[in-house]
PDB file of C-alpha atoms in Angstrom:
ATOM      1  CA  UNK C   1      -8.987  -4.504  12.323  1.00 56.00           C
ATOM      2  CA  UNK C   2      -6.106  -7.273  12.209  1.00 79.00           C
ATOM      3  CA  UNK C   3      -3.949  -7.256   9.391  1.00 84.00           C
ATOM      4  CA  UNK C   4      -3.843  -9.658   6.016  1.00 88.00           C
ATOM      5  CA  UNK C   5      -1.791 -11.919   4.104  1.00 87.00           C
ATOM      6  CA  UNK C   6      -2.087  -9.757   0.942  1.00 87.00           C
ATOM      7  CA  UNK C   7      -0.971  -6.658   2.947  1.00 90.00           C
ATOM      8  CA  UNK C   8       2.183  -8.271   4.439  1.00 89.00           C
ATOM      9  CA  UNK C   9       2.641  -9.471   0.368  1.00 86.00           C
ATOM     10  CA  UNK C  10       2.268  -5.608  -0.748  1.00 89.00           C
ATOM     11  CA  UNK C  11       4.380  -5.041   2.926  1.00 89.00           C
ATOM     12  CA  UNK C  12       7.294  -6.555   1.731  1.00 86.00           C
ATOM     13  CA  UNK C  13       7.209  -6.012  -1.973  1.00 84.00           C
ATOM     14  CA  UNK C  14       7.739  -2.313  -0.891  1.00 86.00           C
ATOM     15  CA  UNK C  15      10.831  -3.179   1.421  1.00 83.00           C
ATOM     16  CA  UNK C  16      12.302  -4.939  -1.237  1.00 76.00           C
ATOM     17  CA  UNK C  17      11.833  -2.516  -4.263  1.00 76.00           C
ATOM     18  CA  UNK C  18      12.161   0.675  -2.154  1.00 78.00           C
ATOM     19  CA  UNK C  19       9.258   2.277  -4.142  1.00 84.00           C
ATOM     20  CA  UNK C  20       5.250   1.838  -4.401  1.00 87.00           C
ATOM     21  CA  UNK C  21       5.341   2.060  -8.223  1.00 86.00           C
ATOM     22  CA  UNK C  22       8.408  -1.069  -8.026  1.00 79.00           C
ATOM     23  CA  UNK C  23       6.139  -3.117  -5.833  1.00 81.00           C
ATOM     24  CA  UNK C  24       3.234  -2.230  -8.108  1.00 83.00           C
ATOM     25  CA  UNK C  25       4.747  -3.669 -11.351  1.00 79.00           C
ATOM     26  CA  UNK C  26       6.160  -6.513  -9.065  1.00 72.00           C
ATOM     27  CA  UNK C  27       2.851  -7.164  -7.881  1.00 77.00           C
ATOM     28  CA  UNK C  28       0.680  -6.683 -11.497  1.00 78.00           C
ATOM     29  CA  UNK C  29      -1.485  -4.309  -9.428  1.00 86.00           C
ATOM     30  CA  UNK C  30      -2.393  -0.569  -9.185  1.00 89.00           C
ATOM     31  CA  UNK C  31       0.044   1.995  -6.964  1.00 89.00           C
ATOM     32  CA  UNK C  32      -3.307   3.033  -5.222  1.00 90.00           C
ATOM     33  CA  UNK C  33      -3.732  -0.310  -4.075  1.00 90.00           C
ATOM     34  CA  UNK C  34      -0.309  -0.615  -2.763  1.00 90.00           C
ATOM     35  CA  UNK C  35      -0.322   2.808  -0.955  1.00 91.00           C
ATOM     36  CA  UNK C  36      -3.671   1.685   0.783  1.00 92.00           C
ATOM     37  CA  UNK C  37      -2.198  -1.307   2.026  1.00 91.00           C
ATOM     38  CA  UNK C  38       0.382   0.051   3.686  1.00 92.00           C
ATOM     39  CA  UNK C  39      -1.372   2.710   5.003  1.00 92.00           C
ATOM     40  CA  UNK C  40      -3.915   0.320   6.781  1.00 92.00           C
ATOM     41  CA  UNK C  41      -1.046  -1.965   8.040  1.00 92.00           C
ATOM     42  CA  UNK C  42       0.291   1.283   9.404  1.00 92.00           C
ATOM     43  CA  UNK C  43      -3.076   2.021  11.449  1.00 91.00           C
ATOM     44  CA  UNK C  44      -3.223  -1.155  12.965  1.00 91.00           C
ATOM     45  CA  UNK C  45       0.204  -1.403  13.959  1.00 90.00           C
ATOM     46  CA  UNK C  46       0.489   1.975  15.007  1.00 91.00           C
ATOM     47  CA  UNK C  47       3.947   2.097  13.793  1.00 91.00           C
ATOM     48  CA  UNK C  48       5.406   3.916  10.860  1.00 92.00           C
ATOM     49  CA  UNK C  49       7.162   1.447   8.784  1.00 92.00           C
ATOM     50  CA  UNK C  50       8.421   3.954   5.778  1.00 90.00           C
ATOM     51  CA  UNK C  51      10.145   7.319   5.607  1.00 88.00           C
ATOM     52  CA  UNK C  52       8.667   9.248   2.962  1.00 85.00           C
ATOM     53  CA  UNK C  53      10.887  10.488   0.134  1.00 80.00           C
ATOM     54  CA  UNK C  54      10.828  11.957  -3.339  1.00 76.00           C
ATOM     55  CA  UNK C  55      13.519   8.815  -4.603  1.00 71.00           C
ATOM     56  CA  UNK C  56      10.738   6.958  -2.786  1.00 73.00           C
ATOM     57  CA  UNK C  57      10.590   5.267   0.478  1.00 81.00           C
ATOM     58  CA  UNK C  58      13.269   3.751   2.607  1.00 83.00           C
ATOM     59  CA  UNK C  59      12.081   1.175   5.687  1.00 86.00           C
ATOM     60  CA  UNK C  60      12.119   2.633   9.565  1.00 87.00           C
ATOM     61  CA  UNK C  61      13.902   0.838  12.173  1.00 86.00           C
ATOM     62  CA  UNK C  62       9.915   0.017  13.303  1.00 88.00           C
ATOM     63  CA  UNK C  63       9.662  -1.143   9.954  1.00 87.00           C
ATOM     64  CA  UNK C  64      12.574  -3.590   9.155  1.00 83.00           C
ATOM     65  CA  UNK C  65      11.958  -5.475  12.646  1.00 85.00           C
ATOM     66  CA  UNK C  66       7.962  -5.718  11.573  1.00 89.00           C
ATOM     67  CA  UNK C  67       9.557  -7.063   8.034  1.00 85.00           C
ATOM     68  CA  UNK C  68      11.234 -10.284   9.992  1.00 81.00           C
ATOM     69  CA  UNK C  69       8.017 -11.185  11.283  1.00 85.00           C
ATOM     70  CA  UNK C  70       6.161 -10.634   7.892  1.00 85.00           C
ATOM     71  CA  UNK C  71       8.206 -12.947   5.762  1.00 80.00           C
ATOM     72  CA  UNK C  72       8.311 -15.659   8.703  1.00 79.00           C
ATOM     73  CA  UNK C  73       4.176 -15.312   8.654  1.00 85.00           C
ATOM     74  CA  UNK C  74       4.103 -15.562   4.849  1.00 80.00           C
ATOM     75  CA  UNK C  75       6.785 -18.798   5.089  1.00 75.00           C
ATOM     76  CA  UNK C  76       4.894 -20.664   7.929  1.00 76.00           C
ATOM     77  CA  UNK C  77       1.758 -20.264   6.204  1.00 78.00           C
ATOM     78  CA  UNK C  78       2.874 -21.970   2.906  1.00 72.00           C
ATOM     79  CA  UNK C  79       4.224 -24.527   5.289  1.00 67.00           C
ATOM     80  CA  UNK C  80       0.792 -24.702   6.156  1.00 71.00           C
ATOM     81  CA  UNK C  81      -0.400 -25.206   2.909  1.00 67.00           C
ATOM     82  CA  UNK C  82       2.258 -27.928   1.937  1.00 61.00           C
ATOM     83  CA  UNK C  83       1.831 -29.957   4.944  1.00 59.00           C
ATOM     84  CA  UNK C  84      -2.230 -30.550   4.039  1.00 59.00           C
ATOM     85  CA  UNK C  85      -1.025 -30.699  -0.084  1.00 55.00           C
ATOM     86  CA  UNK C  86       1.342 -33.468   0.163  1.00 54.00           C
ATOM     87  CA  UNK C  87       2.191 -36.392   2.366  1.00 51.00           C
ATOM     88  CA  UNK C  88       5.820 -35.434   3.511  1.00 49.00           C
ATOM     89  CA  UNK C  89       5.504 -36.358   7.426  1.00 49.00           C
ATOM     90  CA  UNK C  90       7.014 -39.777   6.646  1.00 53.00           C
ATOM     91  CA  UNK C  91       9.589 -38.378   4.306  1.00 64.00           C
ATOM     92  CA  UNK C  92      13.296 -39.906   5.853  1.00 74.00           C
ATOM     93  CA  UNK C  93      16.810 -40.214   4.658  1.00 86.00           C
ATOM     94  CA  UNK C  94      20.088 -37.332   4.762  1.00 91.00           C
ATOM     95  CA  UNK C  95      20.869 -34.750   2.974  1.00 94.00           C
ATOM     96  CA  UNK C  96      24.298 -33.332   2.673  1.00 94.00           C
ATOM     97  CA  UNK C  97      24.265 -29.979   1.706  1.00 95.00           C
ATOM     98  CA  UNK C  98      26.616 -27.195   0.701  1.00 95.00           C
ATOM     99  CA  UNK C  99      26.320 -22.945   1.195  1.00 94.00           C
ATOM    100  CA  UNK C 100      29.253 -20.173   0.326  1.00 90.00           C
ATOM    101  CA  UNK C 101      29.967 -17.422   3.302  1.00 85.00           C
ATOM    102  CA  UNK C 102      27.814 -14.797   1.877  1.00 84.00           C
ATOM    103  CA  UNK C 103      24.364 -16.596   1.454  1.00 86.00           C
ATOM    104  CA  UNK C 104      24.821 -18.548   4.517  1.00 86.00           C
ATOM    105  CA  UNK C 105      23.366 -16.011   7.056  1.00 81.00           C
ATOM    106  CA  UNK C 106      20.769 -14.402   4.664  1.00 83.00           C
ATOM    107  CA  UNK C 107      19.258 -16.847   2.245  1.00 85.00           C
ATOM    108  CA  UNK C 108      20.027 -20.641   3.920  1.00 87.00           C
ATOM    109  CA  UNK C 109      19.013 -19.665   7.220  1.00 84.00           C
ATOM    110  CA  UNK C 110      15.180 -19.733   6.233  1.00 83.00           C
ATOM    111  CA  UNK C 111      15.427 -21.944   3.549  1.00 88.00           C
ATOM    112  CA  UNK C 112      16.967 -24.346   6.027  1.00 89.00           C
ATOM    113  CA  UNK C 113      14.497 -23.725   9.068  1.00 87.00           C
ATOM    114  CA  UNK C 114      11.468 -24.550   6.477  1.00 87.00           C
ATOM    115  CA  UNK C 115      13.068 -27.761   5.034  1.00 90.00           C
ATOM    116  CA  UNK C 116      13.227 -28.641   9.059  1.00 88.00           C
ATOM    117  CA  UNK C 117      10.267 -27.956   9.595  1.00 86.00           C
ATOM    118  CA  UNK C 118       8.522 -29.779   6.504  1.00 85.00           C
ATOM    119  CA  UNK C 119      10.636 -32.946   6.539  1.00 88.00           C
ATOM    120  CA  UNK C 120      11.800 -33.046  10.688  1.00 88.00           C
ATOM    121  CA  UNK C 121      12.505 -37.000  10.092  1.00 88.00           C
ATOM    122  CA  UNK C 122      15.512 -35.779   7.323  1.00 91.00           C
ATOM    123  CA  UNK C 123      18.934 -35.717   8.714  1.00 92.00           C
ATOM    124  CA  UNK C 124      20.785 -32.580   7.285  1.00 93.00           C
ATOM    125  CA  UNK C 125      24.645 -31.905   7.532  1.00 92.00           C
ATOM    126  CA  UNK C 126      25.682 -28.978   6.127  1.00 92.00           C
ATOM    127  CA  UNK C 127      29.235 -27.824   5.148  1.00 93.00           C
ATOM    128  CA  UNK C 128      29.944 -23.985   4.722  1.00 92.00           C
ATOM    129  CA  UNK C 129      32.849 -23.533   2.395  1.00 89.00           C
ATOM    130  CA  UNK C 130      33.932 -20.911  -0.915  1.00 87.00           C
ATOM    131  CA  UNK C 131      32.402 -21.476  -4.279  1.00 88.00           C
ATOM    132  CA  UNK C 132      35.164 -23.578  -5.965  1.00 88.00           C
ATOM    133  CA  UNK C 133      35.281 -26.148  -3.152  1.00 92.00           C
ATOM    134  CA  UNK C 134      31.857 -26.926  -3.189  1.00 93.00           C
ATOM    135  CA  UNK C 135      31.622 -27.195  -6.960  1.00 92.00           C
ATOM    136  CA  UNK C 136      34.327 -29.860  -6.538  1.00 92.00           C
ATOM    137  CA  UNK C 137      32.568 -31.709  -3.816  1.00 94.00           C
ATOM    138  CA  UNK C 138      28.991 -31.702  -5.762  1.00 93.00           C
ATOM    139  CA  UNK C 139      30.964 -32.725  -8.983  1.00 91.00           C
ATOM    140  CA  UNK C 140      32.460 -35.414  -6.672  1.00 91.00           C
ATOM    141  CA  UNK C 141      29.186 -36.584  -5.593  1.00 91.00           C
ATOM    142  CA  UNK C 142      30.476 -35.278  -1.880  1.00 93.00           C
ATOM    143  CA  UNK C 143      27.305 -33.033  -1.786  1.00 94.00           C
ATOM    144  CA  UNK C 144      23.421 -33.355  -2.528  1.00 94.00           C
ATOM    145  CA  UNK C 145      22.822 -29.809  -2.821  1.00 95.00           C
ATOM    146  CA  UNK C 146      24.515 -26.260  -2.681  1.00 95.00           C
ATOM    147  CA  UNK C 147      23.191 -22.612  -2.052  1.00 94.00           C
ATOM    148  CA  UNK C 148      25.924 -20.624  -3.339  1.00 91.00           C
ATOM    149  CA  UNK C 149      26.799 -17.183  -5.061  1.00 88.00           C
ATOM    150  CA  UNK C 150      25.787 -18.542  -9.139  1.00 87.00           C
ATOM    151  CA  UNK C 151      27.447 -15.826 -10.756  1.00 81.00           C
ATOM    152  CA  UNK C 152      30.879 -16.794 -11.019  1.00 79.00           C
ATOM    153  CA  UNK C 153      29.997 -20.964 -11.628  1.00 83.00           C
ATOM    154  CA  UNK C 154      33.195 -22.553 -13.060  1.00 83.00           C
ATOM    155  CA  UNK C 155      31.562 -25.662 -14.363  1.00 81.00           C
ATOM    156  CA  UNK C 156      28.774 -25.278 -15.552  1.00 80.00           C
ATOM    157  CA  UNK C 157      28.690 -28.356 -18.148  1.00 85.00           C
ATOM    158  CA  UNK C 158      29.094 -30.635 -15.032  1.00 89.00           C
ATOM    159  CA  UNK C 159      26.478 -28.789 -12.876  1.00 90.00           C
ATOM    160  CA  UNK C 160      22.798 -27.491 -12.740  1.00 88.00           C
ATOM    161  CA  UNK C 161      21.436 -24.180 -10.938  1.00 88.00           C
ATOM    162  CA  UNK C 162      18.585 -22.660 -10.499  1.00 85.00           C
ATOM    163  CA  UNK C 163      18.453 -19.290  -9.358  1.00 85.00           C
ATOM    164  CA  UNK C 164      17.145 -18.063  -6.360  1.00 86.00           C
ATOM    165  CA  UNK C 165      17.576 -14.339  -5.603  1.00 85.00           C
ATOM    166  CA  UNK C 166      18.806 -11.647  -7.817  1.00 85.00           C
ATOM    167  CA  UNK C 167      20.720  -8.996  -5.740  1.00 85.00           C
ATOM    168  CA  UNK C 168      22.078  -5.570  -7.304  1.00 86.00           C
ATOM    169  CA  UNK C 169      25.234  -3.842  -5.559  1.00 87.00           C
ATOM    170  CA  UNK C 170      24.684  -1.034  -4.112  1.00 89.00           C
ATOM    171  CA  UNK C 171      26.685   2.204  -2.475  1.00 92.00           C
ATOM    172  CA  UNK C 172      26.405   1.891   1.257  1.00 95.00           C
ATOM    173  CA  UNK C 173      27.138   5.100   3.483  1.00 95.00           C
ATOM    174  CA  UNK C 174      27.129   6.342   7.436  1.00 94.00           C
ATOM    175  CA  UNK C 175      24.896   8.916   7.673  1.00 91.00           C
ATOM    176  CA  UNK C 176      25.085  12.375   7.054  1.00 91.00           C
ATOM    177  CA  UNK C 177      27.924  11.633   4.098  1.00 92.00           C
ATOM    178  CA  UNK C 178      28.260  14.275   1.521  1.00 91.00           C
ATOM    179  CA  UNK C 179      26.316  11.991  -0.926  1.00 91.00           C
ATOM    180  CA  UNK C 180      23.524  10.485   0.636  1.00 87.00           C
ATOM    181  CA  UNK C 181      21.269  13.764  -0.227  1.00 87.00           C
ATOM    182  CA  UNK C 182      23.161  13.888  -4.133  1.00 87.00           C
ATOM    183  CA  UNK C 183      20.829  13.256  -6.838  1.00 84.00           C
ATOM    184  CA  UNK C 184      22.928  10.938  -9.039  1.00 88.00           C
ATOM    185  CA  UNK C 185      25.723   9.209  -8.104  1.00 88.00           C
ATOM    186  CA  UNK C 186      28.766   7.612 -10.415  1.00 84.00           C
ATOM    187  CA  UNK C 187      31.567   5.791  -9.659  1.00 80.00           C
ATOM    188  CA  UNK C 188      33.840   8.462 -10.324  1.00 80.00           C
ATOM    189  CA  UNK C 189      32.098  10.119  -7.534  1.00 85.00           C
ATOM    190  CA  UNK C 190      33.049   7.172  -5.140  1.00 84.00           C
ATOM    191  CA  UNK C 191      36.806   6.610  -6.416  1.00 79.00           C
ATOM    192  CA  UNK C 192      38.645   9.024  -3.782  1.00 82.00           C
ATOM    193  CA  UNK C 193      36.424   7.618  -1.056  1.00 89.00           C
ATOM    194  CA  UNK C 194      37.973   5.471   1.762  1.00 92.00           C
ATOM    195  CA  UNK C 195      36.370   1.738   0.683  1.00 91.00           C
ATOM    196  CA  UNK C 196      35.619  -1.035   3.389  1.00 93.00           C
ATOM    197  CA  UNK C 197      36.323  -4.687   1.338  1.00 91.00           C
ATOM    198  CA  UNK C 198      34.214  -7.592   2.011  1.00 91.00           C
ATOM    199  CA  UNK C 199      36.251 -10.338   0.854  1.00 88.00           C
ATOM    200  CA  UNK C 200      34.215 -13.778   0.590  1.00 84.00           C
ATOM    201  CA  UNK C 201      32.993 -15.177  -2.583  1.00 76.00           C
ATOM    202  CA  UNK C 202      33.466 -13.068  -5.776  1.00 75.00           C
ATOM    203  CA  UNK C 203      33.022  -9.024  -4.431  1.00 82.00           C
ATOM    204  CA  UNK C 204      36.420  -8.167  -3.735  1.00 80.00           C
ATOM    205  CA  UNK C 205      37.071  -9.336  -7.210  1.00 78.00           C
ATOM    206  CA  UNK C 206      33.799  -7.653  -9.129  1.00 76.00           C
ATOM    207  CA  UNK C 207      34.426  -4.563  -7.001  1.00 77.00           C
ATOM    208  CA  UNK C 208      38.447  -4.155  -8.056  1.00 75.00           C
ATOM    209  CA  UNK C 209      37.298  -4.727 -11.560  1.00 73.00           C
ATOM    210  CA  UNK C 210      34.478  -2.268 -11.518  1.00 70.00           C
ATOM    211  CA  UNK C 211      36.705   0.670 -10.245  1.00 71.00           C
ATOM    212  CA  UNK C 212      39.735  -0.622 -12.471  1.00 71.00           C
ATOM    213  CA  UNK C 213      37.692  -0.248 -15.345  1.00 65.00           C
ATOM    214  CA  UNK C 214      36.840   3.134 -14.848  1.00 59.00           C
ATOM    215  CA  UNK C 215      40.400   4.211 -14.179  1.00 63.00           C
ATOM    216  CA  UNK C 216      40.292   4.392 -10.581  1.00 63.00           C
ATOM    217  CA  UNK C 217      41.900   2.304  -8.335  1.00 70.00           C
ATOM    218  CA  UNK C 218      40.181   1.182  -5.344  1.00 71.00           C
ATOM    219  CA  UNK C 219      41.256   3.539  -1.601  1.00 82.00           C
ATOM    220  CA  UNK C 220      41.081  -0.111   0.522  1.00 87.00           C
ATOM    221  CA  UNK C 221      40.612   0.980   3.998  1.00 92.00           C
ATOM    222  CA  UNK C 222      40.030  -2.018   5.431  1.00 94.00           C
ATOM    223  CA  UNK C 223      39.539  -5.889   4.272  1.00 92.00           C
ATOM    224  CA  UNK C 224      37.299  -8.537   6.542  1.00 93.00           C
ATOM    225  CA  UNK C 225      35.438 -11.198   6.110  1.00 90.00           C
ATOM    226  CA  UNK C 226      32.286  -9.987   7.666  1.00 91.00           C
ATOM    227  CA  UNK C 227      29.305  -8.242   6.914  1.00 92.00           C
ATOM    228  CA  UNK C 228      28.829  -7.229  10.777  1.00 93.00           C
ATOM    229  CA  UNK C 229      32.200  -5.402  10.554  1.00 95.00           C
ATOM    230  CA  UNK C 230      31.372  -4.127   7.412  1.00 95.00           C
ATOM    231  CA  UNK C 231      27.847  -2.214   8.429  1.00 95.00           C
ATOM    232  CA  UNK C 232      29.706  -1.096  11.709  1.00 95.00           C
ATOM    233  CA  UNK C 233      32.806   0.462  10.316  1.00 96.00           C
ATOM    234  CA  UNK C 234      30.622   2.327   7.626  1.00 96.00           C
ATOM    235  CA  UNK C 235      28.209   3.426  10.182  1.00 95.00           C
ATOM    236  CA  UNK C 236      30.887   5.100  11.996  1.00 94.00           C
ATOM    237  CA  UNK C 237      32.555   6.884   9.182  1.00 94.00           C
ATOM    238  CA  UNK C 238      35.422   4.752   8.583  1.00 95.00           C
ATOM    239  CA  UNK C 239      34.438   4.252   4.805  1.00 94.00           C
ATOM    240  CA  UNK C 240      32.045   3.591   2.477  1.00 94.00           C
ATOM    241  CA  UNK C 241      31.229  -0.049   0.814  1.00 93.00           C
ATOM    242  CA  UNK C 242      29.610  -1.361  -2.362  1.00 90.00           C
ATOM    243  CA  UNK C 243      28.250  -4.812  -1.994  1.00 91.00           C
ATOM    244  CA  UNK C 244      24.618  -7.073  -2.963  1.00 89.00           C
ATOM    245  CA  UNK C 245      21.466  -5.149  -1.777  1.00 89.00           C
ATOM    246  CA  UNK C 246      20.657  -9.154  -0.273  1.00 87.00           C
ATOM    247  CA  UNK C 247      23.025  -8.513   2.693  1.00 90.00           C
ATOM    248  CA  UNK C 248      22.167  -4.393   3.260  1.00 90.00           C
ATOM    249  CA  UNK C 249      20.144  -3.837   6.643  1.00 89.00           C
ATOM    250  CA  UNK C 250      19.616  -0.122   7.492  1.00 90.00           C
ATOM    251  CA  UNK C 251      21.058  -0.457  11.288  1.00 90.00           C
ATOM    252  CA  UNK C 252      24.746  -1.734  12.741  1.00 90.00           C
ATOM    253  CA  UNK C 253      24.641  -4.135  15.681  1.00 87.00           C
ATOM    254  CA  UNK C 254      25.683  -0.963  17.873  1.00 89.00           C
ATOM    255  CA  UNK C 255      22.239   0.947  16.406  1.00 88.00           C
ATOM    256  CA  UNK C 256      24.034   3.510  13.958  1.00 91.00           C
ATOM    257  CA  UNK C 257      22.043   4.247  10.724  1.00 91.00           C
ATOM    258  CA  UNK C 258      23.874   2.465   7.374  1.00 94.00           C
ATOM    259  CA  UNK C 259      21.892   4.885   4.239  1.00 92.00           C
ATOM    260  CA  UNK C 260      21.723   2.883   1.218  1.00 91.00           C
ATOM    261  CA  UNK C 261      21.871   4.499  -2.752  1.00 91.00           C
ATOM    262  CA  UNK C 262      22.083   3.453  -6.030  1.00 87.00           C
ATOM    263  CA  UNK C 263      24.807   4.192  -8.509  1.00 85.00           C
ATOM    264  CA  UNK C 264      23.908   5.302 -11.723  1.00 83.00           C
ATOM    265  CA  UNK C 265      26.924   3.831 -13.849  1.00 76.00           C
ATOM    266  CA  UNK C 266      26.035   0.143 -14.590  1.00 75.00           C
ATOM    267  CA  UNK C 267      27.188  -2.276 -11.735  1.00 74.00           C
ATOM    268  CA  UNK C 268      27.514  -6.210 -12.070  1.00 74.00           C
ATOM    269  CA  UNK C 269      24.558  -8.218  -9.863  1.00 81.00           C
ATOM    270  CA  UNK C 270      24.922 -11.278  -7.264  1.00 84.00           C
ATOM    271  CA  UNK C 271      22.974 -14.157  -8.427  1.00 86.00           C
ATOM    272  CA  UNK C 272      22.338 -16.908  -5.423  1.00 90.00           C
ATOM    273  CA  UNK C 273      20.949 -20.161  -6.813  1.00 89.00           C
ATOM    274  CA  UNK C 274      20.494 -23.801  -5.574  1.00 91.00           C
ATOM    275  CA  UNK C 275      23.385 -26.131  -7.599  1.00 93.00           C
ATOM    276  CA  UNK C 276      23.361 -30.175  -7.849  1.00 92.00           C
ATOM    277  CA  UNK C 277      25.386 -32.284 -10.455  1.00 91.00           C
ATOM    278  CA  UNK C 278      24.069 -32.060 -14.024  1.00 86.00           C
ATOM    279  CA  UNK C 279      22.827 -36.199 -15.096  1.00 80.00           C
ATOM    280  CA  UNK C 280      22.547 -36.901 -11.026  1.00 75.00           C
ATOM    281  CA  UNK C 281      20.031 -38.994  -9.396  1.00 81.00           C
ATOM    282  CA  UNK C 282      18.817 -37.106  -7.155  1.00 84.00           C
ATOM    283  CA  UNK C 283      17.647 -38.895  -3.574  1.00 87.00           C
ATOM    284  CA  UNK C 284      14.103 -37.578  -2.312  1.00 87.00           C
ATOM    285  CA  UNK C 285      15.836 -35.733   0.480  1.00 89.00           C
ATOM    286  CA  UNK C 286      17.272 -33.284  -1.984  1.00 90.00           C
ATOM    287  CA  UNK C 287      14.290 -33.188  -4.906  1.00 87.00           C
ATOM    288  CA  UNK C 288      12.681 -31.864  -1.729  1.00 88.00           C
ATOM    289  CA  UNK C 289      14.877 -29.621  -0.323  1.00 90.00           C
ATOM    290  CA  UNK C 290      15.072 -27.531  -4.220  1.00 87.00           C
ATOM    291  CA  UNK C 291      11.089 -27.802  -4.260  1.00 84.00           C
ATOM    292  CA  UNK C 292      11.420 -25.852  -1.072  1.00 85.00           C
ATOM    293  CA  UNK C 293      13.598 -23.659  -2.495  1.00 84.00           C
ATOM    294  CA  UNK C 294      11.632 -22.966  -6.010  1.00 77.00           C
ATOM    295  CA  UNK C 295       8.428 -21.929  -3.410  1.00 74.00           C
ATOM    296  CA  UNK C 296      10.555 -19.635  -1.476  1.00 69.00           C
ATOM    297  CA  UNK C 297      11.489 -18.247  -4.388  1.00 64.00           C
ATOM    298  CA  UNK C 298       8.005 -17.646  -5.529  1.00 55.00           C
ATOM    299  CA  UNK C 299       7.011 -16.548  -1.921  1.00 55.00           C
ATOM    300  CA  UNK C 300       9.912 -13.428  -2.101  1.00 56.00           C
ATOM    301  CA  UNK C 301       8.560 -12.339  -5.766  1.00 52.00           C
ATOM    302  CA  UNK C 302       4.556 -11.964  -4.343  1.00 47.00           C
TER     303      UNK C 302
END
């Protein structure tokens, strides 16, 4: 029996809440149902796609390669659906658009391939730059659109967002560490710990203050700019890292395992949101590329 739509929907509701009763709530629909669902996508794979836990379930290695697929199924078929709904074939013109270092490999990179593919006739440039920048070049009418890290928006009188994804931090750790089998985790736990730093956008910043206001001052280790380094020095012990659960994948590029845990004292979130001038006319190009974005959106919350 081939798998369904609604089972990739229940598929990755579970990979993004971690639990059945999460994607449950998430999904307005019994636990049972859930569990069945993943179960039968199971059989037919013939893969296991979830480790079985009591703090619930955390996604195989079989599993978060099977996810990529799932979400680019889900995304081509409301393509599908939009290219019979509306007449965008002819749709023309440019669209100069902004993204921030974080979102740029996780949230643009579909966004972007789905705008391409619904409006192929568009020309898009596209500038990669930090938060402040772009601000200044959509206030200055430089830029259509931005995806960028909403959080921390300095001027927000002059400019309009909408957000996107909401994205808790989270404690990532190599495996075997001393806490990745603790029930309950605080900060204070985490304090003496050797900490890898990402430093784009605002998390070197939220982190410092986080651990500052708890009276411990970050153990920096190490400071880059990239995620990839990131996931590889914590995979092989070097330190541990708190940063958004949008950029956390459970492998390094050289295959080590990267655990994943929450921390029980309140941490701050990473809101990602699409951002035009407040008042602006807005050309076609770029009314189309935020409708895009709003039924993305929608797609990631089934």
């Amino acid at each position: 029996m081939a798998f369904t739509l609604r089972q990739l929907q229940y598929f990755i509701a579970v990979a993004g809440q971690g639990t059945v009763s999460g994607a449950a709530h998430t999904l307005s629909i019994s636990q049972s149902a859930v569990t069945e669902a993943i179960k039968e996508l199971e059989r037919d794979l013939g893969v296991e796609l979830f480790e079985r836990h009591p703090r619930g379930l955390s996604i195989t290695h079989k599993g978060h390669q099977f996810l990529r697929h799932a979400t680019k199924i889900l995304a081509d078929v409301s393509d599908a659906r939009r290219t019979f709904s509306e007449e965008q074939s002819a749709a023309t013109g440019r669209l100069q658009l902004g993204v921030t270092s974080l979102v740029a490999g996780y949230v643009l990179s579909d966004l972007l391939a789905r705008y391409r593919r619904a409006f192929p006739a568009v020309e898009v440039s596209a500038i990669e730059d930090n938060g402040e920048y772009l601000e200044h070049l959509l206030i200055g009418g430089e830029l259509d659109v931005a995806v960028m890290v909403i959080s921390n928006l300095r001027d927000r009188m002059a400019l309009q967002a909408e957000i996107l994804e909401v994205s808790p931090y989270r404690l990532w750790l190599p495996l075997g560490h001393r806490l990745a089998s603790a029930d309950i985790i605080n900060v204070s736990d985490i304090a003496a710990e050797p900490l890898i730093m990402l430093t784009v956008d605002e998390i070197e910043e939220n982190t410092g203050k986080l651990l500052s206001a708890l009276g411990a001052r970050p153990h920096v280790a190490f400071r880059t700019r990239s995620v990839e380094a990131v996931r590889s020095l914590v995979a092989t012990g070097a330190g541990i890292a708190l940063l958004p659960d949008l950029v956390y994948r459970p492998w390094s590029l050289e295959g080590d395992r990267i655990e994943s845990r929450d921390i029980s004292d309140p941490l701050p979130v990473v809101q990602v949101g699409v951002v035009w001038r407040r008042g602006s006319h807005l050309p076609e190009s770029a009314r189309d590329f935020v409708g895009i974005a709003q039924t993305q959106r929608v797609l990631r919350q089934r």
